Amino acid sequence: QVKVYVVDVKDSEKGPKAIISRTHPGLVKRLFEMEVPEIGDGIVEIMHIAREPGSRTKMSVYSKDENIEPVGACVGQKGMRVQVIVDELHGERIDIIKWSPYADDLIASSLSPAKVLRVFVDEEEKAGTVIVPDNQLSLAIGREGQNVRLAAKLTGWKIDIKSHTQFEAMTASEIVEIEETEEDFVEVE
């Protein structure tokens, strides 16, 4: 038995033709809807999915009920819910983050599992400059840039990552330029 996502159904000369996929992000969404009752009931909502099939998926989730933690609902007790989906996708890694309406929070969360020190947001350019501890730089970027690429896809923002040392080495005028273009920033402890 193979689970697939029906992308489209078209009429053809030989009758209806179904276009199916196992790489479409909709497959991940439907698998979570089947496995997580809170999503099926509409309490937890999947906001965005960014996927590189066979390798890694990042997904942002939101809870309409403040008593339900959306990430915990998707992961399940001892990771059981998400593990069923990982197994179905043959070991594809799945990062689940809590969606936020605030760009700085969303960008910081999207770079998980890396820890973020500070995020500068330029609303006009829809770009963020992220400062991470030196030992987190490669984790934030990911193998071949995968983590930051998926984070950018997930958030819809251009993301530039700098280590703390790189940030401190910037000239005063470069730092002022970042700070002047920012609408808001977050410092993460």
XYZ file of C-alpha atoms in Angstrom:
189
model
C 0.000 0.000 0.000
C 1.385 3.376 -1.047
C -0.028 6.718 0.063
C -0.027 9.423 -2.598
C -1.341 12.959 -2.952
C -3.868 13.609 -5.733
C -2.661 16.802 -7.378
C -5.345 17.001 -10.052
C -7.969 14.999 -11.910
C -8.436 15.773 -15.591
C -10.729 14.468 -18.282
C -8.943 12.808 -21.149
C -10.047 10.901 -24.241
C -9.746 7.641 -22.274
C -11.676 8.950 -19.262
C -10.600 10.632 -16.030
C -6.858 10.890 -15.450
C -5.495 11.334 -11.902
C -2.205 13.161 -11.410
C -0.584 11.898 -8.215
C 2.563 12.785 -6.297
C 4.643 11.707 -3.330
C 6.834 14.820 -3.517
C 4.121 17.489 -3.258
C 4.002 19.362 0.114
C 0.284 18.544 0.189
C 1.200 14.915 0.957
C 2.825 15.972 4.234
C -0.215 18.104 5.102
C -2.644 15.221 4.452
C -0.505 12.767 6.429
C -0.579 15.113 9.420
C -4.350 15.580 9.029
C -4.770 11.799 9.208
C -2.397 11.320 12.149
C -3.115 14.383 14.332
C -6.759 14.659 15.466
C -6.301 18.321 16.426
C -5.478 19.152 12.790
C -8.388 17.079 11.480
C -10.720 18.878 13.926
C -9.411 22.305 12.873
C -7.976 23.220 16.290
C -4.386 23.152 15.014
C -3.733 24.637 11.600
C -0.780 23.993 9.289
C 0.230 27.455 8.117
C 3.098 26.717 5.698
C 5.164 23.777 4.487
C 8.582 23.932 2.803
C 9.867 20.609 1.539
C 12.843 19.032 -0.163
C 11.354 15.562 -0.773
C 13.281 12.614 0.594
C 15.494 14.857 2.698
C 13.789 17.426 4.928
C 10.534 19.266 5.573
C 9.878 22.376 7.654
C 6.327 23.083 8.742
C 4.803 25.954 10.737
C 1.698 25.285 12.831
C -0.742 27.440 14.782
C -3.310 26.606 17.471
C -6.693 28.330 17.644
C -7.008 27.073 21.241
C -4.492 28.641 23.661
C -4.647 25.461 25.789
C -3.312 23.305 22.935
C 0.404 23.531 22.123
C 0.495 23.070 18.310
C 4.022 21.659 18.001
C 3.416 19.176 20.828
C 0.144 18.062 19.251
C 1.922 17.328 15.955
C 4.890 15.584 17.559
C 2.744 13.506 19.900
C 3.633 11.706 23.089
C 7.230 10.447 22.843
C 7.251 11.587 19.184
C 4.842 8.864 18.117
C 2.659 10.949 15.776
C 5.485 12.516 13.802
C 7.382 9.201 13.696
C 4.510 7.548 11.797
C 4.829 10.278 9.139
C 8.641 10.095 9.060
C 8.349 6.329 8.485
C 5.816 6.866 5.677
C 8.236 9.324 4.049
C 11.144 6.849 4.423
C 13.116 8.792 7.033
C 12.608 12.333 5.761
C 13.430 14.762 8.602
C 10.538 16.947 9.729
C 11.032 20.208 11.646
C 7.832 21.555 13.178
C 7.813 25.144 14.413
C 5.201 27.346 16.025
C 3.900 29.940 13.572
C 4.035 33.589 14.618
C 2.512 36.686 13.001
C 5.746 38.519 13.896
C 8.420 38.154 11.228
C 11.341 38.247 13.661
C 9.893 35.425 15.800
C 8.982 33.364 12.739
C 12.434 33.746 11.169
C 14.181 32.843 14.444
C 11.997 29.743 14.890
C 12.343 28.677 11.254
C 16.108 28.268 11.631
C 15.581 25.556 14.239
C 17.458 23.594 15.499
C 19.973 26.487 15.504
C 19.811 29.024 18.323
C 19.348 32.648 17.274
C 20.710 35.653 19.188
C 19.089 38.481 17.283
C 16.999 39.144 14.171
C 16.925 42.444 12.260
C 13.890 42.769 9.988
C 13.564 44.980 6.922
C 9.805 44.970 6.160
C 10.221 46.917 2.914
C 12.697 44.457 1.405
C 11.088 41.490 3.189
C 14.566 40.496 4.349
C 16.014 39.491 7.689
C 19.550 39.541 9.036
C 20.044 36.859 11.675
C 22.851 36.800 14.236
C 23.735 33.378 15.661
C 26.420 32.210 18.093
C 29.665 31.275 16.335
C 29.201 27.577 17.121
C 25.690 27.634 15.584
C 26.570 29.145 12.183
C 26.958 25.877 10.272
C 23.839 24.447 11.955
C 21.812 27.531 10.989
C 22.965 27.331 7.375
C 22.640 23.543 7.179
C 24.281 21.037 4.876
C 24.642 22.690 1.460
C 22.505 25.584 2.739
C 19.422 23.406 3.184
C 18.324 24.748 6.586
C 18.391 28.420 5.596
C 16.928 27.646 2.151
C 13.935 25.839 3.690
C 13.561 28.571 6.350
C 13.396 31.205 3.584
C 10.811 29.142 1.688
C 8.778 28.578 4.836
C 8.710 32.232 5.894
C 8.720 33.891 2.480
C 11.597 36.135 3.665
C 15.146 36.521 2.364
C 17.425 35.453 5.223
C 21.057 36.480 5.705
C 22.900 34.694 8.525
C 25.933 36.089 10.328
C 27.893 34.666 13.227
C 28.315 36.812 16.331
C 31.994 37.349 15.433
C 31.081 38.392 11.861
C 28.515 40.839 13.252
C 31.028 42.355 15.679
C 33.604 42.660 12.868
C 31.223 44.721 10.737
C 32.042 48.376 10.473
C 29.961 50.821 12.461
C 28.369 52.145 9.257
C 27.300 48.631 8.203
C 25.694 48.014 11.612
C 23.916 51.393 11.513
C 22.628 50.504 8.030
C 21.131 47.233 9.316
C 19.649 48.941 12.373
C 18.185 51.820 10.332
C 16.395 49.511 7.902
C 14.978 47.310 10.599
C 11.390 47.762 11.673
C 11.812 45.537 14.705
C 14.241 43.077 16.187
C 14.153 40.286 18.690
C 16.806 39.225 21.156
C 16.519 35.568 22.014
C 17.863 34.336 25.319
